[in-house]
């Protein structure tokens, strides 16, 4: 089964192809697969397919039935070349194929050209165990038979090629079971009442049958009463039968479901931090619901497109944190609406009545701890009398040794802004500021990641492993008993209240990326012999999620400790939109002492300015790229970074002797910190650290930094 990401790529490409063909044809362009190495190969060996194209990106299908989604691959504009890597797990002969795509709508006009195909031979010996062997793989010849369609059977979900439906019914699906021989590209078109409705492009390899289904968007039209004929017509392929026809009958007068009554949240409510529950009145048994969210009020706007929709069988729906982050912009207002659907067989219909709408707001995230402030003075200053008239309650105090400052954390019931203005006029006060909130970000995912391969770490580790690098990681709690980490964590210290030995997701993943040991368990970090100072200044916000909150006071103490301990590199995978003067003072002093600091620019897709501390001049700001090489989370933020690294599908350690995939520029920053740890190991401690310019290729940047020619 293809991954969600791969399927999304495939659907995006397919819809682009449909729109271009519907517009009256495609612009002719040249595309070719020029070779593959090694070829022939063995099961499990990474094969690199090379080709040329004159557009910005191409869509490559490896021909492997276990890799059905395909991948968008960027084209080198200077050389008009591209490459794509894939490991074939089983023996046989595979037919790779390439299509040409660009943002300007360039699509190869000769999709069946022989230049678009390439045969990959995988030897029959040495196949890894435990992987399924495709049907017919062992009998697949080096010169495969041409694709020949022998039978097409159409049927609706009911199993029949005839079905009644209600007017405006949603989710009507027609399936086509296709029997075939040979191999090749199937090009077909769904037609409704003689008009083209959706295109199908599918490379058929191995096996003898496949089932296709009409797309989710656009849905089969059900707004016009009467009988409608649907067919699947095959294009440019040997077909022994005529296109079959299925018929659905649209009822002219379906019974409308009553509109649900919205119960919660109350109109005008703000989404809380995390999961938010929406509830409405229920209907009769067998009712299904669709909840839609809009950026404009659908009651006053002319049918705005839904920003996000979901189906549920109960009169409630809970938005999870990932949905809130992906679809809703802080500081904005949204509307929601619920449609009732009669889900009984043969009677599905969306409510044809006026639907009520609810209004919700998305608050800006808190950037300051309410009712708290920091007062910074010279070390040893007695502030009893100067602060007597301010009615402050001291929560904690400590000395920052590296800058000879005393910090007091106080609580107050007064307006913070006015109070800070008054405190700045006290002669003994050097800095009076809020207790700022810093945030990490990154959720566990489930897909493949290839940072080790991209950086050619096996070759790098023959020369450099980070042995002499001392790396402080200021983050949430680290699982120091994880088999991949126990030999790396030399110091573990807690600067926040709570469990001194807390093992949390974000901090554990960051340490694993940078320094997981090279042993017989789990993964290997970028600098697998570095010494780690695990400094807990952040607290995980929710169970089973990696996001965490850090505070000015805890980050300051952790930075002070790291510099006292002689850390040469400090990874800070967190950020805040505000500028923190106290943290800035420590960063400036640390840079004067020769320490390197790394932090991510941020993760929000709507964010325009890099977060602090990434924008501090003493910090190496890190942006992200996704698995397709596109800027993450957006191009504007990535452009503000000194270097960009993989930020999606990054495999690392998580608590409980486990591993998982994580997303976010937090983990891009950890990747860069790992590379810098290798560079610290290579250079003497007294040597001035010079960063090469970043041209977009992380491996090339690493090669310049380490003076190693490994990017082949």
XYZ file of C-alpha atoms in Angstrom:
712
model
C 0.000 0.000 0.000
C 1.383 3.433 -0.883
C 2.140 5.938 1.873
C -0.147 8.955 2.333
C 2.624 11.302 1.206
C 3.280 9.276 -1.960
C -0.418 9.063 -2.775
C -0.800 12.825 -2.285
C 2.060 13.384 -4.747
C 0.402 11.043 -7.238
C -3.009 12.718 -6.927
C -1.470 16.194 -7.237
C 0.316 15.138 -10.430
C -2.820 13.452 -11.804
C -5.041 16.494 -11.173
C -2.437 18.705 -12.860
C -2.451 16.398 -15.898
C -6.271 16.401 -15.992
C -6.483 20.184 -15.883
C -3.918 20.573 -18.652
C -5.593 18.069 -20.962
C -9.006 19.600 -20.273
C -7.606 23.008 -21.205
C -6.905 21.809 -24.712
C -3.615 19.962 -24.833
C -0.125 20.059 -23.380
C 3.027 21.952 -24.252
C 5.494 19.607 -25.895
C 8.672 19.042 -23.909
C 11.525 16.563 -23.862
C 12.075 14.056 -21.056
C 14.147 10.892 -20.926
C 15.543 8.276 -18.569
C 19.195 7.950 -19.576
C 20.317 5.068 -17.366
C 20.407 3.368 -13.978
C 23.309 2.260 -11.800
C 23.870 -0.439 -10.797
C 21.848 -2.271 -13.454
C 21.550 -5.240 -13.236
C 21.409 -5.106 -9.458
C 20.534 -7.221 -6.408
C 17.490 -7.034 -4.097
C 17.758 -4.273 -1.493
C 20.570 -2.372 -3.272
C 19.936 1.332 -3.843
C 19.605 1.991 -7.585
C 19.997 5.524 -8.941
C 17.970 6.379 -12.059
C 19.340 9.273 -14.119
C 17.595 11.342 -16.745
C 17.224 14.691 -18.490
C 14.303 17.116 -18.761
C 13.691 20.747 -19.605
C 11.163 21.538 -16.857
C 11.514 22.345 -13.176
C 10.569 18.902 -11.890
C 9.630 15.437 -13.082
C 7.416 12.679 -11.731
C 9.228 9.339 -11.467
C 7.549 5.951 -11.034
C 10.061 3.256 -10.105
C 7.966 0.408 -11.559
C 8.054 -1.357 -8.194
C 4.502 -2.459 -7.234
C 5.423 -1.837 -3.581
C 6.123 1.803 -4.493
C 2.840 2.718 -6.156
C 2.811 6.422 -5.284
C 5.729 7.699 -7.350
C 7.836 10.744 -6.432
C 8.241 14.339 -7.613
C 11.946 14.960 -8.289
C 13.538 18.408 -8.905
C 15.531 19.010 -12.109
C 18.928 20.724 -12.028
C 18.285 23.881 -14.030
C 21.906 24.291 -15.112
C 22.403 20.783 -16.492
C 18.736 19.864 -17.042
C 19.466 16.567 -15.306
C 17.779 14.701 -12.483
C 18.308 11.545 -10.441
C 16.054 9.315 -8.339
C 17.060 6.529 -5.917
C 15.053 3.412 -5.110
C 15.834 -0.022 -3.621
C 13.945 -2.958 -5.198
C 13.238 -5.506 -2.427
C 12.522 -8.465 -4.715
C 13.996 -10.073 -7.804
C 12.510 -9.548 -11.257
C 12.496 -6.981 -14.048
C 10.932 -3.581 -13.401
C 9.932 -0.804 -15.796
C 10.715 2.680 -14.431
C 8.911 5.590 -16.042
C 9.175 9.377 -15.962
C 6.685 12.171 -16.691
C 7.660 15.798 -16.998
C 5.952 18.484 -14.909
C 6.645 22.105 -14.004
C 4.884 24.973 -12.299
C 4.297 26.478 -15.734
C 2.245 23.494 -16.859
C 4.855 21.703 -18.930
C 3.828 18.071 -19.487
C 5.501 15.614 -21.812
C 3.394 15.278 -24.937
C 4.841 11.860 -25.713
C 4.142 9.979 -22.471
C 4.509 6.613 -24.219
C 7.879 7.399 -25.823
C 10.487 4.693 -25.347
C 12.780 7.333 -23.844
C 10.372 7.637 -20.922
C 10.871 3.995 -19.863
C 13.852 2.136 -18.455
C 14.171 -1.581 -17.646
C 15.774 -2.483 -14.277
C 16.905 -6.091 -13.778
C 17.161 -7.418 -10.212
C 19.069 -10.685 -9.727
C 17.188 -13.682 -8.356
C 19.696 -14.460 -5.553
C 20.081 -12.757 -2.207
C 16.544 -11.400 -1.849
C 15.913 -10.244 1.746
C 13.530 -12.427 3.719
C 10.237 -11.263 5.119
C 9.237 -9.149 2.096
C 6.364 -10.063 -0.223
C 7.277 -11.209 -3.734
C 5.073 -9.599 -6.429
C 2.832 -12.032 -8.274
C 4.502 -13.092 -11.471
C 7.860 -11.526 -10.553
C 9.862 -14.681 -11.162
C 8.305 -15.149 -14.612
C 8.634 -11.522 -15.671
C 10.795 -11.417 -18.782
C 13.425 -8.837 -19.678
C 11.276 -7.891 -22.672
C 7.773 -7.670 -21.120
C 4.620 -8.272 -23.126
C 2.710 -5.233 -24.323
C -0.217 -4.291 -22.103
C -3.434 -5.998 -23.222
C -6.775 -5.246 -21.519
C -8.995 -8.349 -21.558
C -11.972 -7.488 -19.332
C -13.464 -4.457 -17.510
C -16.262 -4.934 -14.970
C -18.033 -1.879 -13.509
C -19.923 -1.914 -10.181
C -21.080 0.508 -7.490
C -20.624 -0.073 -3.740
C -23.815 -2.130 -3.856
C -22.018 -4.622 -6.155
C -24.313 -3.856 -9.102
C -23.746 -1.777 -12.243
C -27.167 -0.153 -11.636
C -28.050 1.842 -8.520
C -30.547 4.476 -7.333
C -29.116 7.558 -5.573
C -30.554 10.621 -3.890
C -30.195 14.071 -5.363
C -26.952 15.791 -4.189
C -25.683 12.528 -2.735
C -22.026 12.613 -1.739
C -19.407 9.871 -1.889
C -21.006 7.968 -4.777
C -18.297 5.587 -6.021
C -17.992 3.435 -9.141
C -15.333 0.722 -9.313
C -13.698 -0.880 -12.359
C -12.160 -4.356 -12.019
C -9.706 -4.707 -14.921
C -8.150 -7.973 -16.071
C -5.017 -7.616 -18.202
C -1.907 -9.324 -19.561
C 1.559 -7.860 -20.099
C 2.943 -4.641 -18.713
C 2.829 -0.970 -19.616
C 1.100 2.342 -19.072
C -2.678 2.264 -18.765
C -4.231 5.526 -19.931
C -7.989 5.740 -19.592
C -10.750 8.250 -19.044
C -13.909 8.112 -16.932
C -16.849 9.530 -18.874
C -20.247 10.623 -17.515
C -23.060 10.989 -20.064
C -20.471 11.061 -22.853
C -18.394 13.877 -21.297
C -14.888 13.441 -19.947
C -14.958 13.388 -16.151
C -11.514 12.220 -14.890
C -8.327 10.743 -16.352
C -6.512 7.611 -15.175
C -2.774 7.030 -15.626
C -1.479 3.834 -14.008
C 1.635 1.793 -14.795
C 0.620 -1.890 -14.673
C 3.357 -4.334 -13.743
C 3.046 -7.944 -12.546
C -0.242 -9.560 -11.599
C -3.274 -9.917 -13.832
C -5.910 -7.563 -12.406
C -6.365 -4.145 -10.858
C -9.348 -2.264 -9.421
C -9.806 1.454 -10.114
C -12.286 3.765 -8.378
C -13.713 7.118 -9.418
C -11.881 9.987 -7.653
C -12.959 11.754 -4.458
C -12.760 15.092 -6.245
C -14.569 15.810 -8.380
C -17.362 13.520 -7.145
C -19.754 11.817 -9.550
C -22.408 14.485 -10.270
C -25.778 13.843 -8.589
C -27.456 17.245 -8.875
C -29.387 16.455 -12.081
C -32.409 14.073 -11.745
C -32.708 11.116 -14.096
C -30.480 8.328 -15.437
C -26.732 8.910 -15.909
C -24.325 6.660 -17.815
C -20.728 6.154 -16.611
C -18.039 4.379 -18.624
C -14.288 3.761 -18.468
C -12.695 4.148 -21.903
C -9.144 2.883 -22.370
C -6.780 4.984 -24.505
C -3.773 3.843 -26.598
C -3.796 0.214 -25.383
C -4.753 -3.091 -26.993
C -8.304 -3.631 -25.711
C -10.389 -6.632 -26.707
C -13.727 -5.261 -25.471
C -15.844 -2.131 -25.804
C -16.048 0.327 -22.913
C -18.627 -1.033 -20.413
C -21.369 1.228 -19.020
C -22.831 1.602 -15.521
C -26.007 3.571 -14.783
C -27.138 5.467 -11.681
C -30.613 6.991 -11.257
C -30.893 10.322 -9.403
C -34.136 10.666 -7.443
C -35.781 14.016 -8.215
C -37.179 14.608 -4.727
C -35.053 13.187 -1.885
C -36.173 13.847 1.658
C -34.002 16.510 3.245
C -32.435 15.799 6.612
C -33.165 18.420 9.282
C -30.316 20.834 9.970
C -28.453 20.012 13.197
C -28.451 22.510 16.041
C -24.926 23.634 16.961
C -24.253 23.167 20.682
C -20.570 23.803 21.403
C -18.341 25.685 21.295
C -20.473 28.786 21.655
C -20.288 31.134 18.676
C -17.324 33.472 19.075
C -15.373 31.094 21.309
C -11.606 30.755 21.025
C -9.916 27.476 20.196
C -7.939 26.272 23.176
C -4.365 25.035 22.966
C -4.673 21.485 21.683
C -7.763 19.382 21.025
C -11.089 21.223 20.630
C -14.465 19.461 20.731
C -17.392 20.449 18.487
C -20.871 19.140 19.349
C -24.332 19.441 17.786
C -27.787 17.911 18.170
C -28.157 14.314 16.992
C -30.692 12.932 14.514
C -32.334 9.585 13.833
C -30.264 6.375 13.827
C -28.360 5.892 10.579
C -27.486 9.581 10.260
C -23.971 10.600 9.280
C -22.522 14.102 9.499
C -20.064 16.283 7.621
C -18.432 19.164 9.495
C -16.924 21.956 7.367
C -14.660 24.822 8.418
C -14.512 28.065 6.398
C -12.357 31.188 6.307
C -15.465 33.236 5.397
C -19.023 33.036 6.719
C -20.914 30.678 4.339
C -24.195 32.321 5.411
C -23.166 35.643 3.823
C -20.515 34.655 1.256
C -21.305 33.015 -2.074
C -20.464 29.326 -1.405
C -16.874 29.675 -0.118
C -14.660 26.608 -0.419
C -14.262 24.607 2.773
C -10.881 25.042 4.415
C -11.156 21.634 6.085
C -13.888 18.947 6.211
C -14.435 15.706 8.068
C -17.104 12.990 8.308
C -18.322 11.443 11.544
C -21.022 8.960 12.568
C -21.669 10.692 15.891
C -22.843 14.281 16.582
C -19.374 15.427 17.679
C -15.905 16.005 16.288
C -12.597 16.791 17.988
C -9.920 18.807 16.191
C -6.483 17.438 17.029
C -3.435 19.706 17.493
C -2.013 18.842 14.068
C -5.264 19.937 12.349
C -5.267 23.189 14.319
C -1.652 23.878 13.300
C -2.088 22.940 9.629
C -5.400 24.666 8.816
C -5.872 27.592 11.204
C -3.804 30.782 11.414
C -3.428 32.383 14.886
C -5.248 35.682 15.230
C -7.878 34.746 12.620
C -11.612 34.002 12.668
C -13.287 30.925 11.151
C -16.795 29.519 10.724
C -18.066 25.971 11.032
C -21.141 24.217 9.718
C -22.614 20.714 10.022
C -24.628 18.803 7.371
C -26.740 15.753 8.224
C -26.677 12.778 5.833
C -29.110 9.863 5.775
C -26.630 6.997 5.542
C -29.220 4.206 5.081
C -28.627 2.101 1.910
C -30.089 3.755 -1.185
C -31.089 6.928 0.696
C -27.975 9.066 1.269
C -28.527 12.824 0.892
C -26.969 15.973 2.288
C -29.417 18.261 4.024
C -31.053 20.559 1.438
C -31.982 23.165 4.069
C -30.404 26.352 5.402
C -27.591 25.356 7.756
C -26.634 27.317 10.874
C -23.029 28.500 11.203
C -20.832 28.900 14.265
C -17.923 31.313 14.617
C -14.599 30.516 16.275
C -11.392 32.480 16.746
C -7.829 31.222 16.928
C -5.904 33.177 19.578
C -2.270 34.119 19.227
C -0.112 31.734 21.282
C 1.062 33.033 24.638
C 4.576 34.441 24.356
C 4.850 35.494 28.030
C 4.112 33.724 31.307
C 1.152 35.702 32.759
C 1.923 37.600 35.976
C 5.689 36.890 35.953
C 8.750 39.054 35.317
C 12.525 38.841 35.593
C 14.663 41.482 37.300
C 18.370 41.370 36.444
C 20.983 43.133 38.558
C 24.730 42.971 39.105
C 25.806 39.949 41.130
C 25.752 40.595 44.879
C 23.320 43.556 44.732
C 20.882 43.763 47.659
C 17.471 44.648 46.182
C 15.407 44.463 49.384
C 14.907 48.216 49.692
C 14.762 49.194 45.970
C 11.960 46.670 45.339
C 10.068 47.201 48.594
C 7.409 49.494 47.110
C 6.567 47.240 44.138
C 4.750 44.499 46.124
C 6.478 41.667 44.255
C 6.497 38.008 45.312
C 9.853 36.331 44.685
C 9.522 32.872 43.118
C 13.205 32.045 42.647
C 16.607 33.664 42.212
C 20.009 32.577 40.923
C 23.399 33.822 39.739
C 24.536 33.695 36.106
C 28.249 33.152 36.604
C 29.481 33.745 33.049
C 28.005 37.277 32.905
C 28.195 38.090 36.675
C 24.479 38.818 36.936
C 21.797 38.050 39.514
C 18.318 37.083 38.234
C 15.162 37.195 40.301
C 11.861 35.699 39.084
C 8.886 37.515 40.587
C 5.082 37.252 40.508
C 2.779 40.253 40.460
C -0.906 41.111 40.150
C -0.181 44.464 38.482
C -0.106 45.274 34.770
C 3.231 43.866 33.572
C 3.941 46.541 30.937
C 3.467 49.446 33.335
C 5.445 47.703 36.066
C 8.386 47.010 33.740
C 8.515 50.685 32.758
C 8.704 51.668 36.428
C 11.384 49.087 37.215
C 13.617 50.256 34.364
C 13.947 53.584 36.237
C 15.383 51.855 39.323
C 19.189 52.502 39.171
C 20.194 49.041 40.331
C 18.083 47.259 37.690
C 20.032 46.327 34.560
C 17.175 44.459 32.816
C 13.492 44.085 33.681
C 11.594 41.853 31.276
C 8.728 39.361 31.011
C 9.333 35.652 31.487
C 9.131 34.757 27.795
C 7.743 31.431 26.522
C 9.794 29.481 23.954
C 8.253 26.564 22.064
C 9.550 23.434 20.409
C 7.548 21.711 17.699
C 7.439 18.323 15.952
C 5.066 15.382 15.793
C 5.938 11.683 15.363
C 5.234 10.474 11.833
C 5.557 7.190 9.952
C 7.492 7.209 6.667
C 11.034 6.574 5.403
C 13.895 9.018 6.000
C 17.329 9.160 4.390
C 19.490 11.810 6.142
C 22.299 9.297 6.672
C 22.353 8.482 2.956
C 22.075 12.150 1.914
C 25.104 13.095 4.015
C 27.095 9.936 3.119
C 27.797 9.431 6.808
C 29.306 5.983 6.383
C 32.164 7.589 4.455
C 32.342 10.588 6.807
C 32.565 8.372 9.905
C 35.700 6.681 8.599
C 37.461 10.006 9.255
C 35.376 11.977 11.773
C 32.961 10.900 14.526
C 32.756 13.915 16.869
C 34.914 12.391 19.646
C 36.335 15.712 20.878
C 33.092 17.698 20.596
C 31.265 18.752 23.773
C 27.648 19.517 22.852
C 25.072 21.077 25.177
C 21.469 20.326 24.210
C 18.950 22.663 25.857
C 15.596 20.997 25.387
C 12.955 18.851 27.074
C 13.950 15.781 29.090
C 16.214 13.165 27.512
C 15.877 9.401 27.953
C 19.471 8.829 29.073
C 18.791 5.093 29.501
C 17.958 4.641 25.818
C 20.487 2.098 24.432
C 21.430 4.515 21.639
C 22.080 7.391 24.083
C 23.317 6.026 27.415
C 26.981 6.157 26.367
C 26.674 9.696 24.987
C 24.940 11.607 27.822
C 27.727 12.635 30.201
C 25.749 15.300 32.107
C 22.027 15.434 32.778
C 20.641 18.465 34.631
C 17.130 19.802 35.229
C 16.361 23.565 35.257
C 12.558 23.348 35.485
C 10.279 22.125 38.242
C 9.155 18.519 38.128
C 10.769 15.189 37.436
C 14.576 15.436 37.399
C 14.846 12.313 35.236
C 11.939 12.983 32.877
C 12.263 11.246 29.486
C 10.414 13.337 26.887
C 9.981 12.997 23.128
C 11.495 16.202 21.723
C 14.741 16.231 23.707
C 15.299 12.509 23.187
C 14.824 12.857 19.403
C 17.197 15.845 19.164
C 19.977 14.007 21.041
C 19.522 10.918 18.849
C 19.890 12.896 15.617
C 23.064 14.575 16.851
C 24.871 11.822 18.733
C 23.232 8.371 18.864
C 26.010 5.813 19.373
C 27.274 3.628 16.543
C 26.549 0.181 17.994
C 24.467 -2.870 17.265
C 21.209 -1.243 18.389
C 18.907 1.232 16.663
C 20.367 4.180 14.775
C 23.654 6.052 14.427
C 23.804 9.799 15.037
C 25.664 12.273 12.849
C 28.403 12.645 15.494
C 28.200 9.245 17.231
C 31.110 9.843 19.635
C 30.247 13.384 20.790
C 29.846 14.130 24.504
C 26.334 15.374 25.325
C 25.219 17.707 28.134
C 21.441 17.082 28.345
C 20.015 20.250 29.940
C 16.285 20.167 30.590
C 14.882 23.702 30.277
C 11.604 22.735 28.530
C 8.570 20.748 29.659
C 6.579 18.482 27.323
C 3.109 19.990 26.911
C 1.057 16.830 26.353
C 1.547 13.100 26.582
C 2.573 11.365 23.330
C 3.268 14.691 21.554
C 6.707 16.185 21.145
C 5.828 19.876 21.586
C 7.241 21.479 24.744
C 7.454 24.890 26.430
C 10.607 26.561 27.735
C 10.974 29.805 29.716
C 13.404 32.710 29.911
C 14.462 31.770 33.418
C 15.131 28.070 32.688
C 16.867 28.746 29.352
C 19.113 31.392 30.968
C 20.211 29.011 33.724
C 20.857 26.219 31.219
C 22.926 28.526 28.968
C 24.950 29.738 31.943
C 25.631 26.145 33.008
C 26.572 25.066 29.458
C 29.136 27.852 29.116
C 30.575 27.141 32.570
C 30.993 23.493 31.547
C 32.954 24.453 28.441
C 30.379 23.438 25.837
C 31.734 24.219 22.373
C 28.325 23.854 20.719
C 24.846 24.596 22.095
C 21.740 23.285 20.294
C 18.551 25.252 21.093
C 15.709 23.676 19.110
C 13.064 26.173 20.241
C 11.945 29.721 19.508
C 9.659 32.620 20.345
C 8.464 35.593 18.259
C 9.776 38.064 20.891
C 13.362 39.141 21.591
C 14.686 38.144 25.010
C 17.349 40.619 26.292
C 18.647 38.306 29.038
C 19.122 35.361 26.667
C 20.711 37.732 24.148
C 23.283 38.833 26.742
C 24.281 35.228 27.401
C 24.510 34.419 23.668
C 26.781 37.416 23.068
C 29.080 36.383 25.919
C 29.090 32.770 24.735
C 30.072 33.811 21.216
C 32.905 35.923 22.669
C 34.141 32.780 24.391
C 34.067 30.880 21.082
C 30.933 28.777 21.579
C 28.670 27.963 18.620
C 24.888 28.270 18.923
C 22.289 26.651 16.655
C 18.518 27.299 16.588
C 15.626 26.792 14.106
C 13.899 29.657 12.284
C 10.412 28.299 13.099
C 7.701 25.912 11.933
C 4.494 27.878 11.276
C 3.492 27.950 7.607
C 2.203 31.548 7.994
C 5.368 32.751 9.833
C 7.306 35.543 8.087
C 10.116 36.392 10.549
C 12.640 33.967 12.002
C 12.089 33.140 15.674
C 14.391 34.198 18.500
C 17.069 33.023 19.296
C 17.628 32.026 15.615
C 17.647 35.690 14.550
C 20.314 36.652 17.130
C 23.603 37.447 15.296
C 25.553 34.936 17.427
C 23.258 32.049 16.395
C 23.421 29.836 13.304
C 19.827 29.968 12.046
C 18.574 26.735 10.466
C 15.643 26.362 8.075
C 14.087 23.233 6.644
C 13.403 21.358 3.442
C 10.807 18.643 3.023
C 11.357 15.204 1.486
C 10.926 16.689 -2.027
C 13.491 19.441 -1.423
C 10.897 22.228 -1.099
C 11.423 24.960 1.574
C 9.890 24.115 4.952
C 7.684 25.534 6.393
C 7.789 28.264 3.699
C 10.268 29.896 1.326
C 10.402 33.217 3.192
C 11.580 31.613 6.428
C 14.025 29.267 4.705
C 15.620 32.285 3.005
C 16.424 33.800 6.421
C 18.444 30.741 7.486
C 22.241 30.316 7.281
C 21.712 26.703 6.219
C 18.725 24.451 5.458
C 18.445 20.766 6.400
C 15.831 17.966 6.224
C 12.859 18.852 8.447
C 10.373 16.096 7.605
C 10.417 12.310 8.044
C 13.530 12.407 10.250
C 14.109 9.101 12.028
C 15.404 9.283 15.600
C 15.220 8.010 19.161
C 12.134 8.377 21.379
C 11.662 7.362 25.034
C 11.285 3.716 25.991
C 14.071 2.191 23.848
C 12.051 3.017 20.736
C 12.473 4.995 17.504
C 10.066 7.046 15.415
C 9.811 9.695 12.701
C 9.592 13.391 13.550
C 8.914 16.621 11.668
C 10.015 20.199 12.246
C 12.879 22.670 11.924
C 13.842 21.655 15.461
C 15.214 18.486 13.933
C 16.771 20.310 10.971
C 18.713 22.325 13.567
C 19.784 19.082 15.265
C 21.105 17.787 11.923
C 23.228 20.920 11.463
C 24.466 20.650 15.065
C 25.590 17.089 14.341
C 27.597 18.264 11.318
C 29.138 21.092 13.370
C 30.117 18.581 16.072
C 32.088 16.676 13.419
C 33.778 19.933 12.382
C 34.670 20.765 16.003
C 36.253 17.337 16.336
C 38.280 17.948 13.164
C 39.562 21.386 14.162
C 41.536 22.413 17.228
C 39.600 24.155 19.963
C 41.589 27.371 19.483
C 40.977 27.594 15.744
C 38.557 30.240 14.519
C 35.402 28.533 13.229
C 34.464 29.680 9.720
C 31.198 28.542 8.134
C 31.113 28.067 4.367
C 28.346 29.708 2.375
C 25.282 27.539 1.784
C 24.243 27.052 -1.839
C 21.291 24.731 -1.236
C 23.101 21.372 -1.061
C 23.586 20.235 2.552
C 26.062 17.495 1.641
C 28.191 19.984 -0.334
C 28.087 22.383 2.634
C 29.202 19.578 4.951
C 31.974 18.591 2.517
C 33.383 22.140 2.506
C 33.168 22.344 6.283
C 34.929 19.015 6.829
C 37.191 19.238 3.766
C 36.008 15.801 2.630
C 35.001 14.797 -0.887
C 32.123 12.466 0.031
C 29.136 13.733 -1.970
C 29.120 11.302 -4.865
